Coordinates of C-alpha atoms in Angstrom, one line a residue:
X1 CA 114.4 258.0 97.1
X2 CA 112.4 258.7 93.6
X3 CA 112.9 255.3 92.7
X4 CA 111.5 254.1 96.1
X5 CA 108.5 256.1 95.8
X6 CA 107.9 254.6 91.7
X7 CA 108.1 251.5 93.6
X8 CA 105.6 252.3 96.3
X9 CA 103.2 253.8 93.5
X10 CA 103.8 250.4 91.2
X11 CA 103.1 248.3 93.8
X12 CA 99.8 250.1 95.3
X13 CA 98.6 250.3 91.6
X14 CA 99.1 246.5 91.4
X15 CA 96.9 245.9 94.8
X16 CA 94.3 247.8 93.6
X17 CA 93.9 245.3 90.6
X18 CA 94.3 242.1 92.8
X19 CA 91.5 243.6 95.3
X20 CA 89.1 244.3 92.2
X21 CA 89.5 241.0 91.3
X22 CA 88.8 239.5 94.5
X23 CA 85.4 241.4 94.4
X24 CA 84.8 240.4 91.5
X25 CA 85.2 236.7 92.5
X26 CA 82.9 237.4 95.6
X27 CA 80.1 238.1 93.4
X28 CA 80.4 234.5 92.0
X29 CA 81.6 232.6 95.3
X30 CA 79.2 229.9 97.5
X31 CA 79.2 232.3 100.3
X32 CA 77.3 234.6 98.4
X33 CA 73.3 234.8 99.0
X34 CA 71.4 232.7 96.4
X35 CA 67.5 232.5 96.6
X36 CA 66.0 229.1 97.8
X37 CA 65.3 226.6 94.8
X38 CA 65.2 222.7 96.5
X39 CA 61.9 221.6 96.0
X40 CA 59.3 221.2 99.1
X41 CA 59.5 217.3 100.9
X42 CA 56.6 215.4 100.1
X43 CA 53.6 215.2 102.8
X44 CA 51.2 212.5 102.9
X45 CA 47.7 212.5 102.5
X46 CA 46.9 209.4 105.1
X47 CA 49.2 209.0 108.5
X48 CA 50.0 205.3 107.1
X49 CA 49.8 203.7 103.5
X50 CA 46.9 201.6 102.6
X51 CA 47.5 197.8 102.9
X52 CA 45.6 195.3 101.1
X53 CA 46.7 191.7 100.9
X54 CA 50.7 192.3 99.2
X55 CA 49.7 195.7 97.8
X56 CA 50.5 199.0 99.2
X57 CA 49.1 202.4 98.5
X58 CA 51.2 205.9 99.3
X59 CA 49.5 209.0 98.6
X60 CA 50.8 212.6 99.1
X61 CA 50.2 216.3 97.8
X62 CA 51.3 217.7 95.1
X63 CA 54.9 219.6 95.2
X64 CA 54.8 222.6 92.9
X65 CA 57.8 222.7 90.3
X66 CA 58.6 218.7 90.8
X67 CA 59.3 216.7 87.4
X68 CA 58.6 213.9 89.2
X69 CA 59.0 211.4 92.3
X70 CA 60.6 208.8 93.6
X71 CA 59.6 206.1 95.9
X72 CA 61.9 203.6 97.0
X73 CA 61.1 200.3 99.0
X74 CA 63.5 199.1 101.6
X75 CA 63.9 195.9 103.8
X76 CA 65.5 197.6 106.5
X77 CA 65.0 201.1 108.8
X78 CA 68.4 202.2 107.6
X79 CA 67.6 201.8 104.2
X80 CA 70.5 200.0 103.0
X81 CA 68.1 196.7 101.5
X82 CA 66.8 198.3 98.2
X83 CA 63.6 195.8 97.2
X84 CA 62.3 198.0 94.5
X85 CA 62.1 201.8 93.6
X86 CA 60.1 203.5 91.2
X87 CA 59.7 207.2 89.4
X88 CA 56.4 208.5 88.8
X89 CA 55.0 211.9 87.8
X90 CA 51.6 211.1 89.9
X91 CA 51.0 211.5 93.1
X92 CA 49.8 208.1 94.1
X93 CA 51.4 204.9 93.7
X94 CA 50.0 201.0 93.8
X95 CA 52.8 199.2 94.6
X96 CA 51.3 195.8 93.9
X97 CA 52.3 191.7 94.2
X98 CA 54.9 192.2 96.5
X99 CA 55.8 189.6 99.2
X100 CA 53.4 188.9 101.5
X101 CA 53.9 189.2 105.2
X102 CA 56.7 191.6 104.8
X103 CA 57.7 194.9 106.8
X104 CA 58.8 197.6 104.2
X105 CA 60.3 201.1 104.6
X106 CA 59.1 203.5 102.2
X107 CA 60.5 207.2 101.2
X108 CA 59.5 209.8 98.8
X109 CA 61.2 212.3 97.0
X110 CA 60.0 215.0 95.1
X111 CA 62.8 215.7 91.7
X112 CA 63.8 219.1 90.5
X113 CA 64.7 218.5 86.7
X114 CA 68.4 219.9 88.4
X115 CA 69.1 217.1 90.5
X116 CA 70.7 219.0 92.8
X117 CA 67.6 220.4 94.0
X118 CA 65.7 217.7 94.9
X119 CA 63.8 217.3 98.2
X120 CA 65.0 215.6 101.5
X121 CA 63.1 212.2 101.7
X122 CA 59.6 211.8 103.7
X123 CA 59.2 208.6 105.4
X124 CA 56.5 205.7 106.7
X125 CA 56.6 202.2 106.5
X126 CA 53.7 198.8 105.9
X127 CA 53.4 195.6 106.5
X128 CA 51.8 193.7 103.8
X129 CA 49.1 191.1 104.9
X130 CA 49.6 187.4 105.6
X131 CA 49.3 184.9 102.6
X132 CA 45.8 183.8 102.0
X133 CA 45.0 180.3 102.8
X134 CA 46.5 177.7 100.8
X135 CA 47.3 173.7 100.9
X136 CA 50.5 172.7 101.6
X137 CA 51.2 170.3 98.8
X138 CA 55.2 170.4 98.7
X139 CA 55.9 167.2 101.5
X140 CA 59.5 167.5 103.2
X141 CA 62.4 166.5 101.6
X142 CA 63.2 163.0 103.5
X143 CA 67.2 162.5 103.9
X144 CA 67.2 159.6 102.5
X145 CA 66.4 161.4 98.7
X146 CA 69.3 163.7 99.4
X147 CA 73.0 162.9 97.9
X148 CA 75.9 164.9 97.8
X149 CA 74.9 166.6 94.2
X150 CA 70.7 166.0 93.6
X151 CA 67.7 166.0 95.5
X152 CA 64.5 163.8 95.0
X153 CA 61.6 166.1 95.6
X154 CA 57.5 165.0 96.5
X155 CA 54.5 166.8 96.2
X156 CA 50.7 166.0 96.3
X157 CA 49.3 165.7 92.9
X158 CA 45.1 167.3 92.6
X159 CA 43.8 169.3 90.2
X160 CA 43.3 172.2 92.5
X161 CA 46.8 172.6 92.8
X162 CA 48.6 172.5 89.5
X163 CA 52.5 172.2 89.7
X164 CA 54.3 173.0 86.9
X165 CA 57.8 174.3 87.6
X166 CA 60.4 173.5 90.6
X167 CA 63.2 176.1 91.8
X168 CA 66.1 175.1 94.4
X169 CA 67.6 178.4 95.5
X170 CA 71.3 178.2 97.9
X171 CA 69.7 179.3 101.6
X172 CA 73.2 181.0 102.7
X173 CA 75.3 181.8 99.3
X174 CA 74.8 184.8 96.6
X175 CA 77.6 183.2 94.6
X176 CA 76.0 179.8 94.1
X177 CA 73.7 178.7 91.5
X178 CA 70.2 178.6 91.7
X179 CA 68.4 175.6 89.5
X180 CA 65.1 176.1 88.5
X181 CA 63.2 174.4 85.5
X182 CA 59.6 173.4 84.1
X183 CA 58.6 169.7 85.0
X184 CA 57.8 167.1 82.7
X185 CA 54.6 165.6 82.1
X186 CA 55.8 162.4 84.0
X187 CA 57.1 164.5 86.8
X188 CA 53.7 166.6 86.9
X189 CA 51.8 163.2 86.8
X190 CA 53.6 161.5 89.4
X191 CA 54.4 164.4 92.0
X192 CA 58.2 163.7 91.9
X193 CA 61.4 165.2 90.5
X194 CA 65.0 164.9 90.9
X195 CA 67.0 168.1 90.9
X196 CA 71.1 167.4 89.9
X197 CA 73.9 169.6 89.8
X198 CA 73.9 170.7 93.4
X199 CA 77.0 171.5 95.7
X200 CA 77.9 169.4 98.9
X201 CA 77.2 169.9 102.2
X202 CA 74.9 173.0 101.2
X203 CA 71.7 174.3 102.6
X204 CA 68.7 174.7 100.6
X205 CA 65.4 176.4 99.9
X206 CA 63.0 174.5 97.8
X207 CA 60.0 175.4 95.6
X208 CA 57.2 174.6 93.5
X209 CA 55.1 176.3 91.4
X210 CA 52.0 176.7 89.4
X211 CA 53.4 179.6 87.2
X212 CA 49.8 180.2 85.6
X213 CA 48.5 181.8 88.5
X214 CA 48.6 185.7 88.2
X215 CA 50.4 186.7 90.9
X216 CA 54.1 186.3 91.7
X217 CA 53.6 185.7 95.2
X218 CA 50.7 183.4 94.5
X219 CA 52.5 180.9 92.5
X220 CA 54.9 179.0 94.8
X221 CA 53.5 176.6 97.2
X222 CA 54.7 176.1 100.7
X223 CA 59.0 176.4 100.8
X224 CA 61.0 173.7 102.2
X225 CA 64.6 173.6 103.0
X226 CA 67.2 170.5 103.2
X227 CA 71.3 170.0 103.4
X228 CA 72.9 168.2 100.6
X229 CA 75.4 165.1 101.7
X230 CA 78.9 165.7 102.2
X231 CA 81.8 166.3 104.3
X232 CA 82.2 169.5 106.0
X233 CA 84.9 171.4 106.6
X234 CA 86.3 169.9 109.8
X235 CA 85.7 166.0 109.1
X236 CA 88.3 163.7 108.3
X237 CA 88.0 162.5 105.0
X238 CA 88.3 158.5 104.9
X239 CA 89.7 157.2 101.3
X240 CA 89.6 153.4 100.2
X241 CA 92.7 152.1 101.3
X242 CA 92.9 154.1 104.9
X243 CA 93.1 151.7 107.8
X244 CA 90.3 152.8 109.5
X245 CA 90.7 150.7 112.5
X246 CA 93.7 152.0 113.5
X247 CA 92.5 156.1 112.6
X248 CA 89.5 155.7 115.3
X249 CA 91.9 153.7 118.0
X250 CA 94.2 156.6 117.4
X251 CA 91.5 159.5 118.2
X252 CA 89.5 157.5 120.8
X253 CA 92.7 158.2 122.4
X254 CA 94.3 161.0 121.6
X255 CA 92.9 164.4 123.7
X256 CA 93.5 166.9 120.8
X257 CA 90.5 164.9 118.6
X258 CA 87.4 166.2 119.8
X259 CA 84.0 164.3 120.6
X260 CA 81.4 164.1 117.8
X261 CA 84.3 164.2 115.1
X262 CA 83.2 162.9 111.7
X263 CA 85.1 160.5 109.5
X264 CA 83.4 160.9 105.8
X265 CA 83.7 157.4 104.4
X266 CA 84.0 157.1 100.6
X267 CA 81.6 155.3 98.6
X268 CA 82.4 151.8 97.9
X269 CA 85.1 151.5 99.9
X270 CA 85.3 148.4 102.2
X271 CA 87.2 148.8 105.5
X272 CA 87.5 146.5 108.3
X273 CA 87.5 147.2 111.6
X274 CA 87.6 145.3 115.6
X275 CA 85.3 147.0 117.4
X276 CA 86.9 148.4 120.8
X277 CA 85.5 150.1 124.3
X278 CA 84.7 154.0 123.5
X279 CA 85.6 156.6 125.4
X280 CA 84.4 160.1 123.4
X281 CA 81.9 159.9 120.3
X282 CA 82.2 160.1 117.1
X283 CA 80.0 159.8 113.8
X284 CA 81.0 157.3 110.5
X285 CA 79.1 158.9 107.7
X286 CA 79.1 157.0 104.4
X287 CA 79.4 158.8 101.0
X288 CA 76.3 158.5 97.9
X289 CA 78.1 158.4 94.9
X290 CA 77.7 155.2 94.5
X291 CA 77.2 152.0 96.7
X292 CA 77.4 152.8 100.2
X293 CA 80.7 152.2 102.0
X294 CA 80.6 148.7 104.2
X295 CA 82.5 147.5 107.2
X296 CA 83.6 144.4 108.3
X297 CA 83.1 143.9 112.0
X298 CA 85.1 141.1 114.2
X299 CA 84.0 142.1 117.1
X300 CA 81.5 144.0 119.4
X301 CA 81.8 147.8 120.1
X302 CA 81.7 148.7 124.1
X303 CA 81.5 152.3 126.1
X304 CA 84.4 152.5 128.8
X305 CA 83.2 152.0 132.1
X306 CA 82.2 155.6 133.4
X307 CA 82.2 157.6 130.2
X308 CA 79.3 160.7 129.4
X309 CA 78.9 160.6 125.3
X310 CA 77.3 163.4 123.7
X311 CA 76.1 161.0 120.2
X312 CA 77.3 157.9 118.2
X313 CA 76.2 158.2 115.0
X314 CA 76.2 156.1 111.7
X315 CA 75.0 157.0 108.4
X316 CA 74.5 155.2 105.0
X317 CA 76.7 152.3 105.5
X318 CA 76.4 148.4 105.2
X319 CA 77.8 146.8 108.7
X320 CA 78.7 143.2 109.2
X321 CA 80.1 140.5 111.2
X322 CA 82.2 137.8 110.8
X323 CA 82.5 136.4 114.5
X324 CA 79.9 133.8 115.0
X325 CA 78.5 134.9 118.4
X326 CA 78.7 138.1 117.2
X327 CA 77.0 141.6 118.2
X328 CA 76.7 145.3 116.8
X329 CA 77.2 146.5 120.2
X330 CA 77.8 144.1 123.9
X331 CA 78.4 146.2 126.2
X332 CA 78.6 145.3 130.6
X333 CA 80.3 148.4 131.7
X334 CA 77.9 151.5 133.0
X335 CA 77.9 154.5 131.0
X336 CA 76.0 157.5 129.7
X337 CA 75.0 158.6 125.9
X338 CA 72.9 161.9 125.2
X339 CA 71.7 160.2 121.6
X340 CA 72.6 157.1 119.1
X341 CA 71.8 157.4 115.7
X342 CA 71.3 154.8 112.8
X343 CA 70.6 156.1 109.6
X344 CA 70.1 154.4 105.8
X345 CA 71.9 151.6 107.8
X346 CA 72.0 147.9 106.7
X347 CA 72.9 145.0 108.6
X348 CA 74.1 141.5 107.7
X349 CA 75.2 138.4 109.8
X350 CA 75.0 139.3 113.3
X351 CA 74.2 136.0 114.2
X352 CA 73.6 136.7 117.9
X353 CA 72.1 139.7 118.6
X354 CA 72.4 143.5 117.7
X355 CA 72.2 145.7 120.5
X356 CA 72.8 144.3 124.1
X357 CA 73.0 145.0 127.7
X358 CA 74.9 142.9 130.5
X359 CA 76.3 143.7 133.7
X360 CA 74.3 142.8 137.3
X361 CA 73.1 146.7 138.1
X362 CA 75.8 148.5 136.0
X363 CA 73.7 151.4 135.0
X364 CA 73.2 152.4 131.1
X365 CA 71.5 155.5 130.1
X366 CA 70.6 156.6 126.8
X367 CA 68.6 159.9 126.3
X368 CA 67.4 159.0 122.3
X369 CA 67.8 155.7 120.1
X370 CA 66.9 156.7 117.2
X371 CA 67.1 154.3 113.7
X372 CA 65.1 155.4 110.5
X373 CA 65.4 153.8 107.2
X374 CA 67.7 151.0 108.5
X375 CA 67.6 147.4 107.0
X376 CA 68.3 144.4 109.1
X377 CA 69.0 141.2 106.6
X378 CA 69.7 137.8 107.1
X379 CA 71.0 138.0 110.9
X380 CA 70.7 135.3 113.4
X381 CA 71.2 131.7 112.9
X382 CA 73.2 131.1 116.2
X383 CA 72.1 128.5 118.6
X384 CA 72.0 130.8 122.3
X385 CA 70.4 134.2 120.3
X386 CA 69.9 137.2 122.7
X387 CA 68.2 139.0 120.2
X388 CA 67.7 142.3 118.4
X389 CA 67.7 144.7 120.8
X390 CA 68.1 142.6 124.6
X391 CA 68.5 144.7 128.1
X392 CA 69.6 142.8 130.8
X393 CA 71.7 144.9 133.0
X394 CA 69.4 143.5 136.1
X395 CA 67.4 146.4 135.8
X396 CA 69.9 149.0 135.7
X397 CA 68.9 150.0 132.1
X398 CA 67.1 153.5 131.8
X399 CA 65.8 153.7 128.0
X400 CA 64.5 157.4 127.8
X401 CA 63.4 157.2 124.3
X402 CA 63.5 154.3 121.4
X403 CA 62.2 155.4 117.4
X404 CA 62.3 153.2 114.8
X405 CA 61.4 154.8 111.9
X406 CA 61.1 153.4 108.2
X407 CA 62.9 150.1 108.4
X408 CA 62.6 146.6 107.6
X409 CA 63.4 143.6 109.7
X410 CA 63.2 140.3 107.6
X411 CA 65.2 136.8 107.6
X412 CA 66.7 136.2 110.4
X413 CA 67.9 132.3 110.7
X414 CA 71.4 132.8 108.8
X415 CA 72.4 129.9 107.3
X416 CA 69.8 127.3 109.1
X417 CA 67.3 126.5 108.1
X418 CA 66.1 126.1 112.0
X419 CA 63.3 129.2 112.3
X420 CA 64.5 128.9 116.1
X421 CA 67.6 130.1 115.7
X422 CA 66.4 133.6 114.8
X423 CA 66.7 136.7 116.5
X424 CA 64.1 136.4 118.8
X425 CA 62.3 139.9 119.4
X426 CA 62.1 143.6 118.4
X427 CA 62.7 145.0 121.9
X428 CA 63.0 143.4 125.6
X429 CA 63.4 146.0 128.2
X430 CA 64.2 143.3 130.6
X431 CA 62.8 143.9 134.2
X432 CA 63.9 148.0 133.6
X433 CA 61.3 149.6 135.5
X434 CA 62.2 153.1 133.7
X435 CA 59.5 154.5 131.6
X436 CA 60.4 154.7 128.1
X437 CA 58.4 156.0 125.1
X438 CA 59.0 153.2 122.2
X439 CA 58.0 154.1 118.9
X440 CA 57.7 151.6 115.7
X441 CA 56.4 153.9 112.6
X442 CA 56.5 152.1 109.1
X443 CA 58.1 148.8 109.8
X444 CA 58.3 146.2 107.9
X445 CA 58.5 142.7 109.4
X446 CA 59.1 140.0 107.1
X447 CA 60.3 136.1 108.2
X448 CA 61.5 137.4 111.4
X449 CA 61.3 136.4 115.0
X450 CA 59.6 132.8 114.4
X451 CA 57.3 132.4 117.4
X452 CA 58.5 134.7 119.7
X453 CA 56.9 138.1 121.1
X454 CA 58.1 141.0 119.8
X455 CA 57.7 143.5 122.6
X456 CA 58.8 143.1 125.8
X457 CA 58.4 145.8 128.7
X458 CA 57.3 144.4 131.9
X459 CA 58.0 146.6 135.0
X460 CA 58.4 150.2 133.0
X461 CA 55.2 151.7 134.2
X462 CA 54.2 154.8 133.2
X463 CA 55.8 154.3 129.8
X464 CA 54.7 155.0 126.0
X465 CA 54.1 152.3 122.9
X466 CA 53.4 153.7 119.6
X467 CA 52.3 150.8 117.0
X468 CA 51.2 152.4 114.0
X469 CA 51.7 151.9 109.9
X470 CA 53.5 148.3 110.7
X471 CA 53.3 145.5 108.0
X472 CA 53.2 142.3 109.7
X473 CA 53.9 139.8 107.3
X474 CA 55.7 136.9 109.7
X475 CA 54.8 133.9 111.6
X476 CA 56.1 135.7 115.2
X477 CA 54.1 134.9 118.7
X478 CA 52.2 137.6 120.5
X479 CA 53.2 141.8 119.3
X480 CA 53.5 142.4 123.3
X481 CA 54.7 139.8 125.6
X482 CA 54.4 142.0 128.1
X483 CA 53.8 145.7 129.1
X484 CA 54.0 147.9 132.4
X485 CA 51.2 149.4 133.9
X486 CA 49.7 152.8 133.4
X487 CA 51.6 152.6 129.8
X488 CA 49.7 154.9 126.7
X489 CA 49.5 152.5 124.0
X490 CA 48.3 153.9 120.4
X491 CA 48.0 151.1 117.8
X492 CA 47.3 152.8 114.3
X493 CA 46.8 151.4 110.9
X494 CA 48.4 148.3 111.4
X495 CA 48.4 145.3 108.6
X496 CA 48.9 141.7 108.8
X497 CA 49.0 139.0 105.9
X498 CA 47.7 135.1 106.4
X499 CA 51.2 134.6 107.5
X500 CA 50.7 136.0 111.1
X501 CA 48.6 133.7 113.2
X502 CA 47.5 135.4 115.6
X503 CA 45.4 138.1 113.4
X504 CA 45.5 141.7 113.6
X505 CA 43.0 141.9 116.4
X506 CA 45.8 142.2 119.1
X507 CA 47.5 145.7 117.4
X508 CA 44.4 146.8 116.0
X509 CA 45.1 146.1 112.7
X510 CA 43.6 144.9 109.3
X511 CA 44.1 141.2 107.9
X512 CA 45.0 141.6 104.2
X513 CA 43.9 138.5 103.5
X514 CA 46.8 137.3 101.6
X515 CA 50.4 135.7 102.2
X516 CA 53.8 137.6 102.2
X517 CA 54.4 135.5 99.0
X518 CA 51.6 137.0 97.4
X519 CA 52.0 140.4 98.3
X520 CA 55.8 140.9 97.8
X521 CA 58.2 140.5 94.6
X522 CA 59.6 137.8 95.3
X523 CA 60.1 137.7 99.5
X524 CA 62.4 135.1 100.2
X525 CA 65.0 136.6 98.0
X526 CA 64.8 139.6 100.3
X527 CA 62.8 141.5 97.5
X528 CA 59.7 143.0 99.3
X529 CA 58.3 145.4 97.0
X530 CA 54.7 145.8 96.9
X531 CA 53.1 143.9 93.7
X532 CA 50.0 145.4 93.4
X533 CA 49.9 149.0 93.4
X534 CA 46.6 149.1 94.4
X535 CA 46.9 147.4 97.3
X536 CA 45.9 149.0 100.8
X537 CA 49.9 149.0 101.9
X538 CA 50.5 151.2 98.7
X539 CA 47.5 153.6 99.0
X540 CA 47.9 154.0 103.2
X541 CA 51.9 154.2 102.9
X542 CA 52.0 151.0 105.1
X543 CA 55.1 149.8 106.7
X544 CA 59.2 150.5 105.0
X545 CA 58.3 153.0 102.3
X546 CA 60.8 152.5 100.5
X547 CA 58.9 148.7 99.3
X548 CA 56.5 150.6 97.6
X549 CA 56.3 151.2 94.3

């Protein structure tokens, strides 16, 4: 029982100890009462910062016992975009050349020289001011300068608007390189440089600048964007070698290939091919490192009677055929198509005609035909031609829209040398009376369609003809044989040489005074470049652009 109690004693003596302790700790512990020491949020001065041009200026009061401040700029009302942040001991801040025409949130903090008493944040937000004025100099970046790895870039040269550097920045990647470098005095001289070392199929953002101005924000002109060449991801990649005839037959048929699939040619391959009816669209693209791909045609596409296409497209190829009454495309089934493309496009030996229409009342309808920088080259030279582009589906054809765009139509008796034989006009709409807007935009015509009219529209009344930058250099009959009523016709900077008999009067257009011979290379070998670079077709970018020099 003594022991017992020793125990109880021992053990009471050794609580008393623990609980001293635990006081002791109590005095040291978070729950204990500490005086306040965070510093005081910032308060403005003004309700809203002061905004002039891209400059922004914050003002607040003084916060006794703070070491300094810290504004940050964000992108975002969450404030996870960081642009830029700064630490100042004043109480003001200029925050100045930042981008124009940009919303920013701003916060302040007032800093404790212990961190862990700073302030909570004070918030407001600006928007800096729009850009002043300035000209547009940097021109957009035409597809046909754009390969799979460089970009040829254009800008207007003046003395007003110095450019001395070029940037091309990846629109949609932070792991991709961004190529920027000073021009060269050629480059600066003649408003053009090529950019290499790009990735495929990538979008973009392009600029100039004049990096002596000031101002960050002032020094870039006007930004454009533009998609290098290349396959994407989900188009079938076409090798030299491939049967490609048998790899569209295959997929026009088979359910599981969808419409508007591309096959990605490679450059200088040669495939040939027997055109067959469509059912589903599709595009050929053609790759640009190196010549462009070309195929041999035996035959005459056609769309299977009753079909809806979304688009047939065809890009940077060389087509041609080695029937003799041969077509592009002959087609007397009915059939719908949302758009047809040609683009950087060359053809050769279609002796009969391009693009034609048959069948009494079976009704075509295309939405767009659209052809830019397409080249059409010793064609024709068959005794029964229908022509370039011929409609005759007894009125059944419904146009909606037809723009040719940068390309050159030139020698077209093929192995004759019978003129008649040639491939007798641009465009007959036949006795369609659907309105159609037809456009012709720098055109060349060179030796082509020997004494026949050009245009031929009849019964589409209510329908538009634009006319405008064409170089007429060939000994063709009337521009319009004949045109519907109530049609808008605009005729605009047109040019003829000696070799058109008519004169310019009909298009509104301006003789040159000279002969094709004298103002191309050497025109009957099919070179048309421009040989005096002074001459009104170089200084007014008249007809194909790509003949000038």
């Amino acid at each position: 029982m003594k022991n017992f109690r020793t125990l109880i004693y021992i053990l009471s003596f050794i609580g008393l100890i623990v609980c001293g302790e635990m006081l002791k700790s109590c005095a040291n512990d978070e729950f204990r009462y500490k005086p306040v020491e965070d510093l005081f949020q910032p308060k403005f001065v003004l309700t809203a910062p002061l905004v002039k041009s891209n400059s922004i200026a914050v003002v607040w009061y003084k916060v006794n016992d703070a070491a300094s401040y810290t504004v940050e700029l964000h992108l975002d009302n969450y404030y996870k975009s960081l642009y830029k942040s700064y630490t100042i001991t004043e109480t003001q801040i200029l925050m100045d050349d930042i981008p124009y025409k940009t919303q920013f949130y701003i916060r302040v903090r007032s800093n404790h020289v212990n961190g862990d008493h700073n302030s909570q944040w004070s918030y407001t937000n600006a928007l800096t001011e729009d850009r002043p004025a300035f000209d547009p100099i940097l021109q957009p970046v035409v597809k046909v300068n754009i390969t799979e790895t460089d970009v040829t870039v254009n800008w207007l040269v003046s003395s007003k608007n110095p450019v001395d550097s070029i940037s091309v920045q990846p629109a949609q990647s932070l792991t991709l390189p961004a190529i920027g470098r000073k021009l060269t005095a050629d480059e600066m001289s003649k408003g053009e440089a090529k950019v290499v070392g790009l990735e495929k199929n990538t979008l973009y953002n392009l600029n100039i600048y004049d990096t002596k101005k000031p101002r960050r924000y002032d020094k870039p002109y006007n930004q454009v964007s533009f998609r290098t060449a290349g396959p994407s991801i989900s188009t079938i990649i076409v090798t030299k070698g491939t049967d490609l005839d048998a790899l569209l037959r295959t997929n026009n048929d088979d359910p599981t290939v969808p419409e508007g699939t591309e096959y990605f040619l490679e450059a200088g391959s040669l495939f040939k091919i027997t055109p067959f009816t469509i059912s589903k669209g599709f595009k050929l693209t053609g790759g640009t490192q190196g010549e462009r791909p070309q195929i041999e045609m035996n035959g005459n596409w056609n769309i299977t009677e009753g079909s809806y296409l979304s688009s047939l497209e065809f890009e940077n190829i060389r087509f041609y055929q080695t029937i003799d009454a041969g077509y592009f495309f002959n087609s007397g089934t009915a059939w719908k198509v949302d758009k047809i493309t040609f683009y950087n496009c060359v053809f050769n030996y279609f002796k009969r005609g391009f693009w034609r229409h048959q069948g009494n009342g079976k009704y075509k309808e295309i939405g767009e035909f659209n052809m830019s920088y397409c080249t059409f080259d010793q064609d024709g030279g068959h005794t029964g031609p229908y022509g370039t582009f011929a409609f005759g589906s007894a009125g059944a054809d419904n146009v909606k829209k037809a723009i040719f765009f940068n390309c050159t139509f030139m020698r077209d008796y093929y192995q004759t040398t019978d003129k008649n034989r040639n491939f007798k006009n641009l465009f007959d709409y036949g006795t369609s009376a659907y309105p159609i807007h037809l456009e012709y935009e720098n055109v060349t015509i060179y030796d082509y369609a020997y004494n026949r009219a050009l245009i031929n529209i009849p019964n589409a009344v209510g329908s538009t003809l634009i006319f405008k930058k064409v170089l007429l250099a060939s000994a063709c009959g009337k521009v319009i044989q004949a045109i519907g009523a109530n049609t808008t016709s605009t005729y605009e900077n047109n040019y003829t040489t000696t070799d058109y008999l008519l004169g310019s009067a009909a298009i509104k257009g301006t003789d040159l005074g000279i002969s094709a011979q004298n103002l191309f290379v050497d025109a009957a070998n099919g070179n048309l470049m421009i040989k005096d670079s002074n001459s009104p077709i170089v200084t007014n970018k008249i007809g194909d652009t790509r003949w000038l020099p």
